[in-house]
Structures are given as C-alpha cells and as structure tokens.
XYZ file of C-alpha atoms in Angstrom:
732
model
C -12.503 -8.558 3.229
C -14.178 -11.606 4.464
C -11.782 -14.690 5.614
C -14.435 -16.798 4.318
C -14.752 -15.016 1.039
C -10.985 -15.532 0.434
C -11.411 -19.361 1.516
C -14.087 -19.840 -1.095
C -12.507 -17.538 -3.929
C -9.270 -19.059 -3.834
C -9.992 -22.565 -2.782
C -12.575 -22.750 -5.577
C -10.033 -21.217 -7.937
C -8.400 -24.570 -7.824
C -5.077 -23.615 -6.108
C -5.186 -26.674 -3.923
C -6.746 -30.022 -4.396
C -8.456 -31.947 -1.635
C -5.985 -34.950 -1.514
C -3.136 -32.689 -1.216
C -4.428 -30.311 1.295
C -6.232 -33.131 3.143
C -8.101 -33.569 6.518
C -7.742 -34.348 10.056
C -6.188 -37.479 11.243
C -5.357 -38.592 14.677
C -1.611 -39.445 15.022
C 0.896 -36.513 14.474
C 1.912 -37.330 11.062
C -1.675 -36.555 9.729
C -2.994 -34.362 12.445
C -4.058 -31.163 11.062
C -5.282 -27.491 11.977
C -8.595 -27.122 13.982
C -9.336 -24.207 11.529
C -10.882 -25.117 8.260
C -9.784 -22.473 6.006
C -6.230 -23.304 7.567
C -6.401 -26.882 6.771
C -7.519 -26.107 3.432
C -4.465 -24.125 2.350
C -1.393 -25.132 4.765
C 0.378 -28.328 4.772
C 0.534 -30.153 8.004
C 3.989 -31.730 7.533
C 7.597 -30.408 7.560
C 10.967 -31.526 6.629
C 13.336 -29.975 9.018
C 16.234 -30.941 6.893
C 15.101 -28.770 4.176
C 17.747 -25.823 3.904
C 16.144 -22.419 3.892
C 18.591 -19.304 4.348
C 20.979 -20.675 1.629
C 23.387 -18.824 -0.789
C 20.715 -18.884 -3.413
C 18.218 -17.396 -1.164
C 20.531 -14.696 -0.029
C 21.661 -13.699 -3.645
C 18.119 -13.641 -5.065
C 16.671 -12.088 -1.885
C 19.041 -9.154 -2.032
C 18.937 -8.975 -5.939
C 14.957 -8.677 -5.742
C 15.052 -6.139 -2.488
C 17.450 -3.741 -4.310
C 15.338 -3.951 -7.576
C 11.959 -3.598 -6.043
C 13.287 -0.835 -3.652
C 14.469 1.119 -6.579
C 11.643 0.961 -8.963
C 8.964 1.445 -6.303
C 10.736 4.658 -4.815
C 11.485 5.921 -8.466
C 7.932 5.447 -9.338
C 6.451 6.920 -6.148
C 7.720 10.319 -7.304
C 6.219 10.257 -10.764
C 2.843 11.467 -11.955
C 1.797 7.861 -12.408
C 3.229 5.689 -9.519
C 3.310 2.014 -9.736
C 4.219 -0.540 -7.435
C 5.716 -3.948 -8.113
C 4.377 -6.460 -5.586
C 5.166 -9.804 -4.079
C 3.839 -11.748 -6.902
C 6.804 -10.592 -9.092
C 9.191 -11.954 -6.873
C 7.332 -15.197 -6.375
C 7.022 -15.643 -10.001
C 10.473 -14.722 -11.145
C 12.553 -16.353 -8.117
C 10.851 -19.533 -8.911
C 12.818 -20.309 -12.498
C 15.910 -18.419 -11.228
C 16.119 -20.693 -8.145
C 15.912 -23.703 -10.313
C 18.489 -22.409 -12.772
C 20.868 -21.732 -9.760
C 20.279 -25.275 -8.502
C 21.271 -26.559 -12.041
C 24.532 -24.510 -12.670
C 26.051 -23.802 -9.259
C 28.705 -26.217 -8.070
C 28.030 -28.431 -5.019
C 31.205 -28.262 -3.525
C 31.046 -27.789 0.271
C 33.308 -25.189 1.984
C 34.223 -24.741 5.530
C 34.584 -21.263 7.028
C 35.473 -20.558 10.765
C 34.220 -24.090 11.306
C 30.755 -23.645 9.540
C 30.203 -25.728 6.587
C 28.330 -24.313 3.745
C 27.718 -24.826 -0.053
C 26.733 -22.720 -3.172
C 24.281 -25.540 -3.966
C 22.816 -27.640 -1.138
C 20.349 -29.534 -3.855
C 17.091 -28.672 -5.478
C 15.404 -25.411 -5.208
C 12.874 -25.585 -2.259
C 9.768 -23.977 -1.207
C 11.389 -22.507 1.928
C 13.869 -20.861 -0.055
C 11.263 -19.637 -2.274
C 9.351 -18.290 0.637
C 12.211 -16.593 2.295
C 13.369 -14.968 -0.809
C 9.731 -13.340 -1.073
C 9.864 -12.213 2.478
C 13.106 -10.874 2.069
C 12.393 -8.860 -0.999
C 8.934 -8.361 0.508
C 10.322 -5.559 2.778
C 10.785 -3.154 -0.528
C 7.066 -3.563 -1.832
C 5.964 -0.551 -0.214
C 7.782 2.846 -0.113
C 9.112 3.923 3.210
C 6.968 6.273 4.896
C 9.770 8.295 6.396
C 10.797 9.403 3.056
C 7.719 11.419 2.888
C 8.928 13.639 5.585
C 12.467 13.974 4.200
C 11.200 14.957 0.840
C 8.767 17.752 2.166
C 11.585 19.014 4.432
C 14.053 19.471 1.598
C 11.338 20.471 -1.107
C 8.861 22.528 0.759
C 10.368 23.588 4.140
C 14.002 23.933 2.649
C 15.692 22.401 5.587
C 17.697 19.326 4.085
C 18.933 17.042 6.896
C 21.490 15.313 4.678
C 21.727 11.727 4.092
C 23.176 10.506 7.517
C 20.483 11.830 9.629
C 18.005 10.797 7.045
C 18.785 7.237 7.179
C 18.961 7.061 10.908
C 15.382 8.583 11.088
C 13.987 5.973 8.485
C 15.879 3.158 9.885
C 14.490 3.735 13.388
C 10.958 4.163 12.264
C 11.104 1.021 9.859
C 13.100 -1.285 12.555
C 11.436 -0.313 15.612
C 8.162 -2.195 14.325
C 10.229 -5.463 14.848
C 10.352 -5.138 18.606
C 6.705 -4.576 18.810
C 6.327 -7.714 16.326
C 8.518 -9.608 18.504
C 6.665 -8.815 21.948
C 3.307 -9.583 20.313
C 4.126 -12.901 18.624
C 2.708 -14.868 21.412
C -0.560 -13.283 20.940
C -0.549 -12.988 16.925
C 1.406 -15.651 15.414
C 1.658 -18.619 17.821
C -2.359 -19.349 18.679
C -3.963 -21.293 15.950
C -7.078 -19.015 16.331
C -4.994 -16.048 14.704
C -5.467 -17.037 11.185
C -4.029 -14.099 9.018
C -6.200 -14.670 5.991
C -4.104 -12.725 3.575
C -1.109 -15.038 4.324
C -3.314 -18.032 3.307
C -3.387 -16.817 -0.414
C 0.589 -16.635 -0.507
C 0.848 -20.340 1.062
C -1.546 -21.341 -1.631
C 0.643 -19.733 -4.511
C 3.590 -20.974 -2.871
C 2.224 -24.756 -2.882
C 0.776 -24.285 -6.425
C 4.555 -23.731 -7.498
C 6.211 -26.512 -5.666
C 3.429 -29.219 -5.523
C 1.039 -28.838 -8.314
C 2.760 -29.504 -11.728
C 0.450 -30.899 -14.175
C -1.923 -28.376 -15.338
C -2.594 -30.161 -18.887
C -0.988 -27.213 -20.865
C 2.512 -26.684 -22.401
C 2.271 -22.686 -21.831
C 3.910 -22.047 -18.612
C 3.496 -19.206 -16.324
C 7.198 -18.013 -16.895
C 6.463 -17.937 -20.702
C 3.190 -15.908 -20.201
C 5.265 -13.460 -17.783
C 7.864 -12.939 -20.471
C 5.208 -12.623 -23.379
C 3.340 -9.906 -21.049
C 6.755 -8.432 -20.119
C 7.833 -7.845 -23.920
C 4.349 -6.636 -24.866
C 4.038 -4.077 -21.941
C 7.781 -2.956 -22.430
C 7.297 -2.210 -26.207
C 3.875 -0.754 -25.918
C 4.807 1.863 -23.326
C 6.900 3.641 -25.798
C 3.588 4.801 -27.303
C 1.669 6.316 -24.554
C 5.122 7.149 -22.826
C 6.718 9.032 -25.603
C 4.914 8.963 -29.072
C 1.165 9.268 -27.980
C 0.986 10.387 -24.397
C -2.812 11.422 -25.158
C -3.636 7.827 -24.965
C -3.041 8.157 -21.070
C -6.031 10.575 -20.957
C -8.901 10.240 -23.534
C -11.093 12.974 -21.860
C -14.350 12.359 -23.990
C -16.137 15.036 -22.545
C -13.527 17.604 -23.206
C -13.089 16.536 -26.689
C -16.684 17.112 -27.330
C -16.800 20.582 -25.661
C -13.341 21.981 -24.871
C -14.414 25.331 -24.197
C -17.259 24.385 -21.686
C -16.264 24.592 -17.949
C -18.634 21.834 -17.021
C -17.298 19.499 -19.345
C -13.856 20.239 -18.419
C -14.474 19.916 -14.668
C -16.450 16.772 -15.067
C -14.179 15.205 -17.630
C -10.664 16.187 -16.550
C -8.402 13.619 -14.627
C -6.167 16.131 -12.903
C -8.226 18.724 -11.450
C -11.813 17.319 -12.437
C -13.716 13.977 -11.388
C -12.598 12.149 -14.361
C -15.987 11.123 -16.120
C -15.700 9.395 -19.599
C -11.952 9.770 -19.189
C -10.077 6.430 -20.470
C -6.591 5.335 -20.776
C -4.690 2.952 -23.034
C -1.741 3.204 -20.446
C -1.189 0.195 -18.075
C 0.375 2.706 -15.455
C -3.007 4.270 -14.820
C -4.867 0.994 -14.869
C -2.391 -0.948 -12.452
C -1.195 2.199 -10.328
C 0.171 2.493 -6.764
C -3.150 3.805 -5.822
C -5.309 0.888 -7.146
C -2.960 -2.079 -7.562
C -3.472 -4.452 -10.037
C -6.967 -5.171 -11.204
C -6.142 -8.968 -11.161
C -5.354 -8.883 -7.324
C -8.918 -8.111 -6.073
C -12.300 -10.275 -6.298
C -14.848 -9.015 -8.623
C -17.427 -8.258 -5.783
C -14.884 -6.323 -4.006
C -14.061 -4.069 -6.654
C -17.655 -3.257 -7.293
C -17.705 -2.118 -3.592
C -14.605 0.015 -4.267
C -15.899 1.404 -7.358
C -19.301 2.242 -6.007
C -17.722 4.182 -3.109
C -15.855 6.248 -5.682
C -18.694 6.952 -7.893
C -20.779 8.291 -4.777
C -17.943 10.512 -3.409
C -16.553 11.629 -6.969
C -19.485 11.560 -9.213
C -22.373 12.443 -6.948
C -21.424 14.137 -3.793
C -18.478 16.387 -5.181
C -20.516 17.920 -8.033
C -23.133 18.590 -5.944
C -21.082 20.442 -3.206
C -19.029 22.417 -5.780
C -21.782 23.646 -7.807
C -23.643 24.498 -4.763
C -20.706 26.657 -3.986
C -20.153 24.958 -0.510
C -17.650 26.995 1.521
C -16.594 29.320 -1.666
C -14.969 26.235 -3.264
C -15.929 27.614 -6.899
C -12.885 29.934 -6.406
C -10.787 26.880 -6.754
C -10.484 23.816 -8.878
C -12.971 21.107 -8.277
C -10.284 18.651 -7.412
C -6.750 19.225 -6.274
C -4.953 18.813 -2.886
C -3.322 22.392 -3.464
C -4.367 24.685 -0.556
C -5.636 28.239 -1.330
C -6.534 31.621 0.416
C -10.004 32.904 0.584
C -9.864 34.618 -2.671
C -8.816 31.673 -4.429
C -5.050 32.269 -4.944
C -2.583 29.600 -3.724
C -1.591 29.572 -0.136
C 2.131 30.252 0.378
C 3.416 29.087 3.507
C 6.482 31.091 3.630
C 4.109 34.228 4.262
C 2.860 32.637 7.637
C 6.123 31.077 9.032
C 8.853 32.081 11.080
C 12.486 31.503 10.330
C 12.366 27.889 12.022
C 9.365 26.798 9.970
C 6.822 27.523 13.038
C 3.399 29.331 12.473
C 3.577 33.067 13.147
C 0.049 33.573 14.182
C 0.276 37.361 13.611
C 1.418 36.633 10.083
C -1.421 33.998 9.730
C -4.042 36.506 10.979
C -2.924 39.267 8.587
C -2.481 36.943 5.626
C -5.805 35.208 6.127
C -7.179 31.801 6.677
C -6.270 28.625 4.758
C -8.993 27.042 2.371
C -9.105 23.899 0.609
C -11.633 22.244 -2.117
C -14.810 20.848 -1.206
C -13.524 17.494 -2.290
C -10.276 17.487 -0.117
C -12.363 18.669 3.044
C -14.866 15.966 2.500
C -12.288 13.291 1.972
C -11.063 14.273 5.517
C -14.356 13.814 6.870
C -14.956 10.700 5.204
C -11.644 9.429 6.742
C -13.330 10.086 10.059
C -16.094 8.132 9.125
C -14.068 5.361 7.656
C -12.515 4.594 11.181
C -15.791 4.478 12.982
C -17.333 2.406 10.167
C -14.582 -0.097 10.272
C -14.864 -0.475 13.751
C -18.662 -0.996 13.695
C -18.385 -3.365 10.723
C -16.019 -5.511 12.492
C -17.878 -5.705 15.705
C -21.126 -6.676 13.814
C -19.483 -9.007 11.181
C -16.743 -10.466 13.335
C -17.451 -9.688 17.000
C -18.655 -13.110 17.920
C -15.935 -14.832 16.053
C -13.226 -12.499 17.657
C -14.202 -13.222 20.888
C -14.567 -16.821 20.391
C -10.922 -16.903 18.839
C -9.426 -14.913 21.708
C -10.941 -17.415 24.123
C -9.547 -20.329 21.925
C -6.116 -18.596 21.769
C -6.022 -18.505 25.610
C -7.403 -22.239 26.169
C -6.451 -23.977 22.906
C -3.281 -26.379 23.062
C -0.759 -25.938 20.447
C -1.859 -27.216 17.244
C 0.232 -29.053 14.675
C 1.855 -26.166 13.106
C 2.937 -24.888 16.509
C 4.283 -27.898 17.620
C 6.339 -28.607 14.145
C 7.750 -25.133 14.832
C 9.026 -26.402 18.410
C 11.922 -28.085 16.324
C 13.552 -24.856 15.463
C 15.172 -22.468 17.620
C 13.084 -19.487 18.505
C 14.258 -15.809 18.266
C 15.107 -14.910 22.083
C 13.002 -12.177 23.412
C 16.109 -9.963 24.234
C 16.916 -9.681 20.350
C 13.791 -7.699 20.114
C 14.534 -5.876 23.264
C 17.889 -4.865 22.113
C 16.438 -3.852 18.655
C 13.885 -1.552 20.559
C 16.364 0.006 22.794
C 18.731 0.875 19.933
C 16.163 2.147 17.742
C 14.204 3.976 20.539
C 17.491 5.849 21.611
C 18.792 6.659 18.218
C 15.262 8.169 17.365
C 15.425 10.510 20.202
C 18.834 11.738 19.404
C 17.801 12.050 15.477
C 14.671 14.101 16.613
C 16.231 16.253 19.208
C 19.426 17.177 17.366
C 17.751 17.848 14.217
C 14.838 19.791 15.730
C 11.992 17.136 14.386
C 10.291 16.417 17.523
C 10.725 16.806 21.152
C 11.905 13.673 23.188
C 8.799 13.436 25.130
C 6.633 13.566 22.241
C 8.715 10.815 20.881
C 7.981 8.834 23.903
C 4.279 9.357 23.615
C 4.477 8.611 19.785
C 6.091 5.061 20.685
C 3.593 4.556 23.497
C 0.876 4.548 20.892
C 1.921 1.352 18.901
C 2.992 -0.199 22.125
C -0.674 0.001 23.327
C -2.552 -0.663 19.957
C -0.422 -3.419 18.010
C -1.896 -6.233 19.834
C -5.617 -5.278 19.717
C -5.340 -4.012 16.270
C -3.451 -6.990 15.105
C -6.028 -9.394 16.556
C -8.716 -7.671 14.563
C -6.612 -7.746 11.234
C -5.547 -11.585 11.815
C -9.288 -12.462 12.001
C -10.813 -9.931 9.634
C -7.949 -8.837 7.188
C -9.092 -5.305 8.183
C -6.677 -3.065 9.867
C -8.052 0.229 11.666
C -5.578 3.056 10.881
C -4.028 5.440 13.429
C -2.880 7.944 11.073
C -5.987 10.367 11.544
C -5.866 9.715 15.495
C -1.994 10.553 15.554
C -2.581 13.635 13.415
C -5.056 14.888 16.096
C -3.014 14.274 19.191
C -0.083 16.146 17.951
C -2.106 18.589 15.995
C -3.900 19.850 19.175
C -0.692 19.267 21.501
C 1.829 21.124 19.316
C -0.226 23.486 16.772
C 2.162 25.405 14.409
C 4.826 22.807 14.036
C 4.279 20.868 10.833
C 7.440 18.844 10.844
C 6.650 17.566 14.558
C 3.364 16.825 13.262
C 4.335 14.463 10.545
C 7.385 12.919 12.547
C 4.982 12.065 15.556
C 2.746 10.491 12.749
C 5.467 8.289 11.405
C 6.568 6.899 14.825
C 3.026 6.822 16.025
C 1.319 5.186 13.124
C 3.849 3.856 10.828
C 5.660 1.912 13.549
C 2.676 -0.038 14.537
C 1.638 -0.604 10.537
C 5.178 -1.916 10.222
C 4.883 -4.024 12.973
C 1.600 -5.782 11.652
C 3.307 -6.236 8.315
C 6.076 -8.043 9.893
C 3.904 -10.281 12.095
C 1.952 -11.266 9.225
C 5.368 -12.511 7.519
C 5.910 -14.041 10.524
C 2.661 -15.926 10.367
C 3.451 -16.858 6.923
C 6.716 -18.234 8.002
C 4.905 -20.169 11.011
C 2.760 -21.694 8.280
C 5.641 -22.651 5.990
C 7.676 -23.872 8.808
C 10.722 -21.498 8.087
C 13.375 -21.516 11.229
C 12.177 -17.969 13.115
C 15.788 -16.974 13.292
C 16.269 -17.273 9.599
C 13.241 -15.333 9.211
C 14.224 -12.485 11.421
C 17.679 -12.162 9.664
C 15.954 -12.032 6.464
C 13.331 -9.508 7.534
C 16.003 -7.216 9.075
C 18.417 -7.369 6.326
C 15.841 -6.549 3.687
C 14.448 -3.569 5.691
C 17.907 -2.319 5.852
C 18.751 -2.744 2.320
C 15.234 -1.064 1.343
C 15.814 1.916 3.461
C 19.298 2.586 2.028
C 18.268 1.951 -1.494
C 14.981 3.949 -1.375
C 16.569 6.937 0.405
C 19.415 6.915 -2.179
C 16.820 7.094 -4.913
C 15.034 9.823 -3.286
C 18.275 11.937 -3.011
C 19.560 11.216 -6.354
C 16.153 12.281 -8.182
C 15.807 15.455 -5.980
C 19.357 16.371 -6.915
C 19.164 15.643 -10.633
C 15.442 16.295 -11.783
C 14.953 19.758 -12.804
C 11.718 21.488 -11.236
C 11.014 18.269 -9.176
C 7.687 18.035 -7.309
C 6.166 20.847 -9.771
C 4.084 20.734 -12.735
C 7.273 21.738 -14.847
C 9.115 18.637 -13.542
C 6.597 16.307 -15.427
C 6.577 13.072 -14.932
C 8.335 13.778 -11.569
C 5.445 15.695 -10.030
C 5.444 14.032 -6.740
C 1.634 14.025 -6.365
C 1.793 11.947 -3.117
C 4.619 14.159 -1.608
C 2.280 17.231 -2.580
C -0.872 15.781 -0.899
C 1.609 14.917 2.101
C 2.872 18.272 2.494
C -0.654 19.719 2.266
C -1.414 17.596 5.202
C 1.503 18.908 7.229
C 0.030 22.427 6.654
C -3.449 21.309 7.557
C -2.948 19.337 10.667
C 0.762 20.805 11.709
C 1.154 24.433 10.583
C -2.338 25.603 10.919
C -3.534 22.953 13.216
C -6.738 20.846 13.517
C -8.216 23.640 15.840
C -8.143 26.071 13.287
C -9.158 24.048 10.418
C -11.950 21.933 11.983
C -12.854 23.669 15.352
C -16.291 25.306 15.852
C -15.081 28.647 14.390
C -14.195 26.946 11.042
C -16.462 26.535 7.801
C -14.992 22.995 7.611
C -16.552 21.918 11.241
C -19.286 20.175 9.990
C -17.246 17.385 8.344
C -16.194 16.314 11.889
C -19.795 14.665 12.305
C -19.222 12.461 9.422
C -18.074 9.778 11.894
C -21.692 9.490 12.704
C -22.285 8.245 9.107
C -19.578 5.746 9.594
C -21.106 4.568 12.810
C -24.623 4.082 11.350
C -23.781 2.876 7.676
C -23.223 -0.827 8.538
C -26.209 -1.496 10.337
C -28.739 -1.479 7.569
C -26.816 -3.896 5.343
C -25.883 -6.248 8.253
C -29.382 -6.500 9.202
C -30.669 -7.307 5.545
C -27.845 -9.830 5.213
C -29.000 -11.391 8.289
C -32.751 -11.232 7.675
C -32.326 -12.246 3.732
C -29.070 -14.206 3.606
C -29.211 -14.855 -0.125
C -29.938 -11.359 -0.977
C -27.562 -8.592 -2.699
C -26.843 -7.178 0.899
C -24.538 -9.780 1.706
C -22.105 -8.542 -1.077
C -21.970 -5.091 0.448
C -18.880 -4.559 2.417
C -18.951 -0.986 3.839
C -15.261 -0.605 4.658
C -14.509 -0.901 0.973
C -16.814 2.019 0.263
C -14.281 4.101 1.657
C -11.117 2.668 0.019
C -10.828 5.247 -2.931
C -11.315 8.253 -0.759
C -7.992 7.606 0.909
C -6.191 8.263 -2.376
C -8.556 11.100 -3.600
C -6.471 13.329 -3.759
C -3.519 12.737 -5.130
C -4.698 10.082 -7.617
C -5.689 11.256 -11.163
C -9.436 10.795 -10.805
C -9.728 8.546 -13.771
C -7.619 5.866 -12.425
C -10.511 3.997 -10.598
C -12.725 3.960 -13.605
C -10.141 2.326 -15.769
C -9.146 -0.086 -12.893
C -12.603 -1.162 -12.545
C -12.927 -1.656 -16.264
C -9.708 -3.939 -16.103
C -11.561 -5.678 -13.092
C -14.525 -6.411 -15.204
C -12.454 -7.940 -17.927
C -9.949 -9.982 -15.799
C -11.939 -10.946 -12.559
C -15.371 -11.068 -14.181
C -15.310 -12.287 -17.567
C -11.997 -14.193 -17.711
C -12.556 -15.748 -14.218
C -15.936 -16.571 -14.955
C -15.826 -18.083 -18.519
C -12.297 -19.109 -18.486
C -11.619 -20.009 -15.128
C -9.026 -22.641 -15.442
C -6.880 -20.241 -17.654
C -7.237 -17.677 -14.840
C -6.061 -19.990 -12.245
C -3.100 -20.647 -14.255
C -2.061 -17.328 -15.734
C -3.616 -14.399 -14.311
C -0.965 -13.418 -11.650
C 1.763 -14.266 -14.138
C -0.006 -11.680 -16.663
C -0.128 -9.138 -14.167
C 3.522 -9.332 -12.908
C 4.643 -9.340 -16.402
C 2.575 -6.333 -17.574
C 3.881 -4.552 -14.318
C 7.515 -5.455 -14.903
C 7.712 -4.410 -18.569
C 5.932 -1.246 -17.747
C 8.249 -0.355 -14.920
C 11.650 -0.995 -17.016
C 10.255 0.476 -19.923
C 9.280 3.970 -18.055
C 12.806 4.304 -16.577
C 14.566 3.558 -20.057
C 12.036 6.000 -21.939
C 12.557 8.848 -19.608
C 16.396 8.666 -19.727
C 16.552 7.956 -23.393
C 14.281 10.915 -24.247
C 15.299 13.228 -21.469
C 17.042 15.765 -23.772
C 15.211 14.696 -27.148
C 12.610 17.306 -28.594
C 9.885 15.451 -30.638
C 8.027 16.883 -33.325
C 5.037 18.913 -31.976
C 1.710 17.564 -32.674
C -1.753 17.028 -30.771
C -0.958 13.479 -29.168
C 1.875 14.961 -27.235
C -0.559 17.020 -25.129
C -2.075 15.170 -22.059
C -4.037 18.288 -20.850
C -7.177 18.290 -22.910
C -9.289 20.042 -20.289
C -7.447 23.264 -19.434
C -10.534 25.092 -17.823
C -10.355 22.392 -15.143
C -7.057 23.914 -13.746
C -9.389 27.063 -12.481
C -12.474 27.523 -10.320
C -15.884 27.887 -11.860
C -16.279 31.301 -10.392
C -13.083 32.867 -11.664
C -11.768 31.005 -14.404
C -12.013 33.666 -17.120
C -9.959 36.106 -14.871
C -7.393 33.576 -13.930
C -6.759 32.648 -17.499
C -6.134 36.211 -18.507
C -3.356 36.614 -15.636
C-alpha cells in the first residue's frame, strides 16, 4: 500500500480541512512536521494538562479489551470467523466517554497521597486514543493459542491452563522489549512516518474537532440502526435459512455433475458463482470489512484470487498434477498417495515425534495442488515484496534513513519532551523475565529445547529494526513465518510442536513488537504520555491473553466434536490449517516435503516469479505515469493466497462485491455520506452480527428445527471427493 495513496485517499475524503491541519510556520507554536502527509493529518499543538489515563479510560479500556478478546477468540474457532476491529472501539467509546463525563461525580479523592477523581472534566481526545490502544491489543487473536489448540485437539498433550498462559504471555509480552529497544529508530525520527497510524489520527480528530457536517443523523445513530438490522437479520441465515450463506449457482444447475460441484463449492471447490446473503462471509476474519480498503487495492487482491483459484487451480487439478485428482480440489486436509486421509498416529512415536520406520511403511504425505501451490506462492510473496519495496520505495527509504540520522527533532518530538519517557530498564526487565520464563516453559513441558528458544529470540532481535523501517515507510511488512519454519524444519525435523513453538517466538515476537511500535507512533502523534501508553499496552495484552485462552479452554471443554465437521459451526478451519502446517513443516519436515526427491520440489522455484513480477509494472508506471500500470501493486496480488486454505473460497468474491458497492459506487457518487457514515455502518454490521451469532448458537443449541431444504449448506456434495475416485468414495 502506498503512503501517498493513503494521503490522497483520506485527505480527499474530507477527514481534515486545510485550516485545521494547517501549514508550516516559524515559531514553536505554529511550527509543523517536515513531512507533508504528517502535516496534513497530525496536529502540531498539545495541551500537557489534558488528562489521559483516567478512571474513564481505565473502565472503558478494560470493558472493550475483554469484549473484543472474547468475541474475536470465540469466532476464531467458527466456520465463518469474524473480527471486531479498532473502529468499533473508536466509535462506541466516543459517546460512552461523553456520557460518563456527564453523569460521574467530580469529587476528588486522595489515596496514599495521590489525588484522583472519577470525572476530570470533558471527555477528551487523549482518553479516546488510549482507550483504543488499550482495547486494540484484543483485535487480533493470540497466535500462541494455535499451538495450545493443536496440542490438545490433535496431538493429545494438554498442557493445562497455567503453563499455557505462561507460554502465551511470554510470546506476547516479549515483543514489548523489542519495541522499546527500537523506538529510537522507529518512533522518534520524523522520517519514520507509519502511514497506517495517520488514518487513525485523522479519524480521532474527526470525532473531536470537526462537529458540523450539515446532517442531523449522527454516526452513533447509524451504528445502532445497522447494529439492530444486522442482529435481527442473522437469525435468517444463522438459524432459519442457512442455505443463504452459500448460494452455489453451479450446483443448483447441475447437482450431479462433478465439474459443477468442484468449481461451484465454497468448502472444497473454488467458489465460482457462489454468493451469500450472510454478512459473516462478506466481512470475515480472512478479508476484513469491505469498507476498510480502497477500491483500487481491492481490485488487486481480487485479481490475485482469480488468477490462483479460478485459473491456476482448475488447470493444475484437471491436468492431474501430482495425482491431485485423488483428493478434493481445495482443502487443507493431508492425504496418503491413494487419496485416503493421512493419520498422524500411524507415523508418530509415543512422544509425538516422527517414527521414520513407520513413515516409510505407511507411505509419503500428499496434499492438494492448491495447498502445495499456495506454499510456493508464499515463497514468491516474500521475494516479490522485497523487490517491490526496493523498486518503489528504495530511494525514499535510503533518504529517510539518512534524514533520521541527521534531522533535528521535529515539533512532535520536542512536544513529547514534556513527558517522562519510559526508562530503558523497564523494557530490559520485561525482556529478562519473559525470556527466562519462556525457556522454563519450553523445557519443562517439552515444547522446544532451550538453545532453540535462544535462536528463536535472536531472529526478532536482528530483524525488528530493518523490517520496522520498511513498514514505517511503505506500510508493508515482510513476514518471517516461512523463514522460521524452514530453519526449525531443517534443524529439528520430525518434531511438530517444536516447529510451531519456534515459529511463535521467532516470528510472532517481531510481529507483536511492530504492532506495539505502531501504537507508540500513534501515541507520539497524539502526544500521549509514554508511561501511560506503556501501562495501557501491557495491561491490555495481559487481559487479552487471559480472556482469549479462557474462551479457548471453555469451548474445547464444552463443544461436542470440536474442530471436526460434526462440530459445525465450531469446525476450527484456521486451527486445522495450522495443524496441517505443523505436520508438513514439523512432523514430516521441509526436506521430505520440498526436497529434490519430492514431487512438490518445483514449487520452491516460484520465488523466481516473485523476484521478476514487479519489474514490468514498475517500468510501465515509470515510462507511462498515467497508465493503468500505476494501479498494479504486486504484493496485493498475493494477499488472498495467505488464507487459501482455510478460507471458504467464496468469501473473496462476496467481499469484492461488497467493496464495489461500498467503496466504489457509494464512495464515488455519495462521497460526503461515505465520509460521514462508512465506518459507522461497518462497525454496526460487525457488532450486530457478533452478538447475534453468540445468542443464536446457545438459544438453538438443543432445538431441532423442522427439516427443509434451506437448512442445508452443503449443496455440492461431490466436491468433498476427488474427481478420479468420487464414485468409489461415495459408495464407502
């Protein structure tokens, strides 16, 4: 995503006017940032007396942190996961903060010599921001829970809640230390822009500074109207008429045709002409809200999906590449060479390690053409991103890095000097504690030897700053997940739990650190006291970890047939894919799966595609600046394959249709209304769906509805089998 595109897209959208976001002056009161897009979005003034970490922000921050952690983890296990994002918190905390300012008493209290009050005055922008940062720790699901889940559900080695929470806390909080160590390079310099934070800054200032929009219909009213509509509507596809979630046109036309089933199915096919009237499949965890991405970028993402799923997959499958017709066209399930499912119990020792003799006797592991190709394209995605960044942002990155060394403190850094900085030793102590506990947890519960923990920790120590610089300037983050899987896969083959544990500490620690750095830059722009920000991030992360792990343990203990098709809707698609990855990279290992003797070895060379792909579009955009080529952003072409599988294949089609209506038609022809209501509408639809989905499940858990055609969501039964053996498999 181009920083310039964000600047144009959101400044043109009218989130800030010229008078308010004003220019560069000479004296300190009106001096501004040397970076144009920062000048357009960030205020160059600060009120150091404005309260920040108040009673209101504590209460609302904890409520939203708990609520988002519960809902997002609950839906992570479902067939159709959704994610409530930061816009929900931004929108709802605004009126709630104002209500608390009106009703709470202003009496002052004194505790241990510290004076405080329930109501320090009007609800302000700093409280609003720190509430969002507090709750923002719960927007994503904790990656370590993937490990806990597959250990319990597939490898049958339950760690228990105590060791699990220690594992999750160390993997989450260790990122704080790297964020703190790198703030001098990634937060303080004016040249480190972090474009995504500028969108948040603009939205916050919209709430608190722009009040007159010439309309009586407020965002809050739009939110509650959409909330009510979404809440009530989900009873239709969620209970009464589930078939509306998967309107498989090809299967309706030819239900007995294997080609129609495989091309039209969303579960095991490529989802052609498969539509939905269920918002959970339009705004899902795989795609996010269709309102949250500019139209041009959505076109790039969907083009990548079409090329992979609707062009390459049918060609490879119907050519029977790697005997893939013995398997369904699209699934993360693993197979034997004869097309039957691969059972890991047949090739493991008692301590969940690979038994090479059993594996040689049982037969090699096989996967579908689509699954193998997405791994190859993930290699291409990494090299493509690096080349794309070098071509598109290379000169800018070099220039900004030089500026970061030579440039004096800008106005924002000088304003931040008013506040006490977080001492370096806070981060050092955080690192020492989490590092020591991580070694103890991994050694005592046989997750990963201590020397591999050290190596895993060393990876983010090396890469956090250089990758952070790239993300701070380009909004793109090269992932280390495949790199970490390769390192541990070759270094410790046959050990699936060690593989996923190494990936958590080697990859997620850095990713978590950069999320925290991004929040620190947001706090820097909004002039939040750094110590208040540190406390909010740390407490929010701890709350999120306990709540999400509690939800996971609760569901795994109470839902029958959890993580299987019989456990619908709790089929754990994402956990199933994570388990398959642990088998491929850990139990069997990359040497066997992708080495010279493997049929999947050719996918390794797709990294060359990643290297070459950006060059023609870069050249055309330079040679013809106003041509269509300037709209091609090659890293976005690989976005969809990161979730294919486990995502139902129709989600990108329906998400793209949503993007067309919301971010093309509405944005183009009713722009003022889009500016005012788009994010409120998205948040309302997501929240209404989230609450309705939970209520619907537990109200109708033991209710047997009258059987009729509309209760069935599987309209393409043949797609569950391979083309070469579907007749035989259906007779079994």
